[in-house]
PDB file of C-alpha atoms in Angstrom:
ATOM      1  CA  UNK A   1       1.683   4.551  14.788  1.00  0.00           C
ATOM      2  CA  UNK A   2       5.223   5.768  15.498  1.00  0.00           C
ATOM      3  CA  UNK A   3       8.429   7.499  13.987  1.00  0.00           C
ATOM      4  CA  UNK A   4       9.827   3.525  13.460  1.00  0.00           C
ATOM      5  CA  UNK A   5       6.317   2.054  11.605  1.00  0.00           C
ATOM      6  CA  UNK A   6       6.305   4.834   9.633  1.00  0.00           C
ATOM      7  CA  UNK A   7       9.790   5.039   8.848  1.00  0.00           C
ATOM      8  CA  UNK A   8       9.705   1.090   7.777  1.00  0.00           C
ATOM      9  CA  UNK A   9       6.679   1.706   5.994  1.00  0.00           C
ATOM     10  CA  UNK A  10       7.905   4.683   3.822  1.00  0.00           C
ATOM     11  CA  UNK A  11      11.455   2.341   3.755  1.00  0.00           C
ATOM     12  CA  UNK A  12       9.732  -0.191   2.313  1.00  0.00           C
ATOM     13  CA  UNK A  13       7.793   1.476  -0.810  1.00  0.00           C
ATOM     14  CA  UNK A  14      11.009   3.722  -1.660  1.00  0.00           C
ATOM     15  CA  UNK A  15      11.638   1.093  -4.136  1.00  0.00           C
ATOM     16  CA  UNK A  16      10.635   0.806  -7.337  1.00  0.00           C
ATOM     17  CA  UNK A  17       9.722  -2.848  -7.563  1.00  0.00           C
ATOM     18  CA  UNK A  18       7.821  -2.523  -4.281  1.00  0.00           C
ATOM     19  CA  UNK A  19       6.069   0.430  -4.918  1.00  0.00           C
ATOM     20  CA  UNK A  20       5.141  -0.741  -8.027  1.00  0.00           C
ATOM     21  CA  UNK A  21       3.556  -4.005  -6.323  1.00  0.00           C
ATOM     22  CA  UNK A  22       1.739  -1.817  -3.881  1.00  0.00           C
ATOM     23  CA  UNK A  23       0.341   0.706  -6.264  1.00  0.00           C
ATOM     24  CA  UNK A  24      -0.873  -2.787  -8.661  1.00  0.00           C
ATOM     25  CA  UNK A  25      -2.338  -4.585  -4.892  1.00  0.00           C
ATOM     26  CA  UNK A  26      -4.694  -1.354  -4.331  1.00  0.00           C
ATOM     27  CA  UNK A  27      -5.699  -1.281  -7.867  1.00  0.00           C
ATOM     28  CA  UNK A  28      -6.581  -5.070  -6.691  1.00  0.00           C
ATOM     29  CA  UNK A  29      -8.381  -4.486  -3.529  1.00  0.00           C
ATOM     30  CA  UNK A  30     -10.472  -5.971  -2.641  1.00  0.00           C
ATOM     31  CA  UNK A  31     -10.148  -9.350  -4.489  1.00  0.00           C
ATOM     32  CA  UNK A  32      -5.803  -8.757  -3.676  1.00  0.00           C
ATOM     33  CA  UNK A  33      -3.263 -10.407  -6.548  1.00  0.00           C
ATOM     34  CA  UNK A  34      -1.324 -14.058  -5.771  1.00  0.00           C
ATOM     35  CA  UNK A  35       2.025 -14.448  -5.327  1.00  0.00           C
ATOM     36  CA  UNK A  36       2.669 -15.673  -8.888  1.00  0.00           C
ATOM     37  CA  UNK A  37       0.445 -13.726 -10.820  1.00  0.00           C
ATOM     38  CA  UNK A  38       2.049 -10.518  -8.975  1.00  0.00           C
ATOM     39  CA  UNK A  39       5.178 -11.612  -9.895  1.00  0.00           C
ATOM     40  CA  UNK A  40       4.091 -11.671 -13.785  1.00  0.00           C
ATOM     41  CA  UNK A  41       2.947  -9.069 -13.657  1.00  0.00           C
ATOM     42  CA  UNK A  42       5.409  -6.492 -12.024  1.00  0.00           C
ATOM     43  CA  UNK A  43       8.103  -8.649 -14.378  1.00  0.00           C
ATOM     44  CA  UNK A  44      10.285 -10.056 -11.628  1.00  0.00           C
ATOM     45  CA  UNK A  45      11.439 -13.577 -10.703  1.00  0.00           C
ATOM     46  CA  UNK A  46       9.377 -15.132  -8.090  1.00  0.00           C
ATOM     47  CA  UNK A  47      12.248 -15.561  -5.522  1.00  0.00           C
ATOM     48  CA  UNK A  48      12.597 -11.750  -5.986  1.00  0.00           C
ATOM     49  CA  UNK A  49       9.015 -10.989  -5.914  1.00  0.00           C
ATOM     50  CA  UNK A  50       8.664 -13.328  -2.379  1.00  0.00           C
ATOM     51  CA  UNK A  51      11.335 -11.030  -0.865  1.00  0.00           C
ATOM     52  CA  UNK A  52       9.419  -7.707  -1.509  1.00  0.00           C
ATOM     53  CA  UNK A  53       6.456  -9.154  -0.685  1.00  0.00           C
ATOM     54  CA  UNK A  54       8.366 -10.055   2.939  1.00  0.00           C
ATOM     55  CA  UNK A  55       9.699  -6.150   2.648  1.00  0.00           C
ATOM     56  CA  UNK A  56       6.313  -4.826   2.415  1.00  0.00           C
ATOM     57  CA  UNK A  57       4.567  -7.533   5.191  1.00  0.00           C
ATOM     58  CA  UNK A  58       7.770  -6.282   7.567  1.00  0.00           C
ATOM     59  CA  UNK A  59       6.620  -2.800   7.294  1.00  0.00           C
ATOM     60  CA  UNK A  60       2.629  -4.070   8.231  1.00  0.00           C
ATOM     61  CA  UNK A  61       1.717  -2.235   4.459  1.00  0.00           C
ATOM     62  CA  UNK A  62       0.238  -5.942   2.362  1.00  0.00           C
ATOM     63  CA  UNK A  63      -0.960  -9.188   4.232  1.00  0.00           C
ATOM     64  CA  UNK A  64      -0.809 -12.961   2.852  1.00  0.00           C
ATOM     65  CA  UNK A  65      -4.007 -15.488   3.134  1.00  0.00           C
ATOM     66  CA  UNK A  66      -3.621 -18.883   2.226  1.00  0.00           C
ATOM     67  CA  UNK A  67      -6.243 -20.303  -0.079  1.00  0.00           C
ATOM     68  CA  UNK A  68      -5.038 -24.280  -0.772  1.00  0.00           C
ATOM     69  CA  UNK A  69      -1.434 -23.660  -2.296  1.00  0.00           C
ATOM     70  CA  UNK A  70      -1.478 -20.097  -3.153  1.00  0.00           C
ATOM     71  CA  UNK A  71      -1.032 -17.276  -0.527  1.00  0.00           C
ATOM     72  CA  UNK A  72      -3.302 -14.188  -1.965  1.00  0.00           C
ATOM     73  CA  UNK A  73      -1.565 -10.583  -0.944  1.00  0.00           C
ATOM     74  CA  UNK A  74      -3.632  -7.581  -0.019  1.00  0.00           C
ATOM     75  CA  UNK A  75      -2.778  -4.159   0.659  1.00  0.00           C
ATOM     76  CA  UNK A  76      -3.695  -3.519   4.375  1.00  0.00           C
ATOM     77  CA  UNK A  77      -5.318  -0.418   4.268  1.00  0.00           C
ATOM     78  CA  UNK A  78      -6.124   0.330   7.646  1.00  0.00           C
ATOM     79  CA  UNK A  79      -2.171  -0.029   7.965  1.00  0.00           C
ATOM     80  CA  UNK A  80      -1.648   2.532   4.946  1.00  0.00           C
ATOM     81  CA  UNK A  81      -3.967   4.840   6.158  1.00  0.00           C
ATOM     82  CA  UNK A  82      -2.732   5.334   9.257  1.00  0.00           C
ATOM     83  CA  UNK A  83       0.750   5.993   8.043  1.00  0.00           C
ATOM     84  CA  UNK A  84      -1.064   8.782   6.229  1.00  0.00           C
ATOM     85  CA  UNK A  85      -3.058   9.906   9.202  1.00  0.00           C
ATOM     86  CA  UNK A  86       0.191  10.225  11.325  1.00  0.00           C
ATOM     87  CA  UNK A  87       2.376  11.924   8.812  1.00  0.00           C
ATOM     88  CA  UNK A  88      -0.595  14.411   8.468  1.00  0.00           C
ATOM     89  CA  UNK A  89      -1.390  14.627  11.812  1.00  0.00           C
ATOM     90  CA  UNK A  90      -0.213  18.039  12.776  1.00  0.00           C
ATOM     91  CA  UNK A  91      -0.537  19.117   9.041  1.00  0.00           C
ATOM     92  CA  UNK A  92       0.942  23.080   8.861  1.00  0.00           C
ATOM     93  CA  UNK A  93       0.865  23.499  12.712  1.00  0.00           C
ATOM     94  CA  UNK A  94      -2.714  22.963  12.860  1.00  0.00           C
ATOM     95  CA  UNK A  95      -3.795  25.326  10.245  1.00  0.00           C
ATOM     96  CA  UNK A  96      -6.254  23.629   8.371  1.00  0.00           C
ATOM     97  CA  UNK A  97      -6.744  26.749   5.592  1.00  0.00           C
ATOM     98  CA  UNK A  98      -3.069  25.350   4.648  1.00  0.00           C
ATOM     99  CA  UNK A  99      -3.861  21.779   4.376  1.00  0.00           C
ATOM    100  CA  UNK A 100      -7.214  22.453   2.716  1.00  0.00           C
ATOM    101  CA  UNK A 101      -5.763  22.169  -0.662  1.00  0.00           C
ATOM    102  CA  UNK A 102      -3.953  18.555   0.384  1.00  0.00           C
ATOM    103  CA  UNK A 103      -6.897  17.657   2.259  1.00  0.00           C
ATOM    104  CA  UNK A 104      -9.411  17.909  -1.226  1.00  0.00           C
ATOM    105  CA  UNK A 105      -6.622  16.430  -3.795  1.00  0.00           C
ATOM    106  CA  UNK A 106      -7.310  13.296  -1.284  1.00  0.00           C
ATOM    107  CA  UNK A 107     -11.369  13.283  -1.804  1.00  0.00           C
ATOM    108  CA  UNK A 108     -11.394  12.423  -5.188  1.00  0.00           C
ATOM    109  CA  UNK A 109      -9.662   9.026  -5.354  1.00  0.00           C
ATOM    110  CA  UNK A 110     -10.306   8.438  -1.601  1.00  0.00           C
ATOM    111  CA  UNK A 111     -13.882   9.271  -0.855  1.00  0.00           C
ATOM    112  CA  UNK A 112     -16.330   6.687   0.901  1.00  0.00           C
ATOM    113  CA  UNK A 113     -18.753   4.710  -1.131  1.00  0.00           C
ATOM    114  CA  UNK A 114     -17.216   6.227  -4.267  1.00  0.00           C
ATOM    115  CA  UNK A 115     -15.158   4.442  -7.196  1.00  0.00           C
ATOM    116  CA  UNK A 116     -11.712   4.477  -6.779  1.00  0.00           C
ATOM    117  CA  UNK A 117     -10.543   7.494  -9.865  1.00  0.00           C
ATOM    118  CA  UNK A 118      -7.005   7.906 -11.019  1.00  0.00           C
ATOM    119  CA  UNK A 119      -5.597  10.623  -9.339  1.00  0.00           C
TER     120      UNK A 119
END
């Protein structure tokens, strides 16, 4: 990961429509949303949904697989995480008492082998 992934990646979900559709993909995960149906549900035309799904495959953050005529999206993960990983890397100059309290907001919703709660 470097300054320009992450900087697409961040790019790409500072819209609302996007971020919306990648917030409603990890809610999915792992089964992921097609084309259509994300389209229905996020309320946009499909043309317009098809270019922020392009947006958001650009930037490496949701992948398309083909099953017969629909393409199913998923949120890559490994991806998101480490655009997370690198923009914490160095959290508060290496002091982890600072980035303790950032560090357990994450455990809640994120921890292994746990269900996913709203955070």
């Amino acid at each position: 990961m470097d300054d320009h992934q992450t900087i697409a990646a961040l790019a790409a979900l500072a819209q609302p429509t996007r971020l919306r559709t990648f917030r409603l993909l990890v809610e999915r995960e792992p089964d992921g949303v097609p084309a259509g149906e994300l389209a229905r549900l996020v309320d946009v035309p499909q043309n317009t949904m098809s270019a922020h799904l392009s947006t958001l495959s650009q930037a490496g953050l949701v992948l398309g697989e083909r099953q017969s005529r629909s393409i199913i999206y998923h949120v890559d993960l490994d991806r998101f995480r480490a655009v997370i990983l690198y923009l914490l890397r160095d959290c508060c100059g290496g002091n982890a008492t600072l980035c303790a309290p950032l560090i357990s907001d994450l455990i809640p919703c994120c921890a292994p082998g746990e269900e996913t709660q709203a955070c």
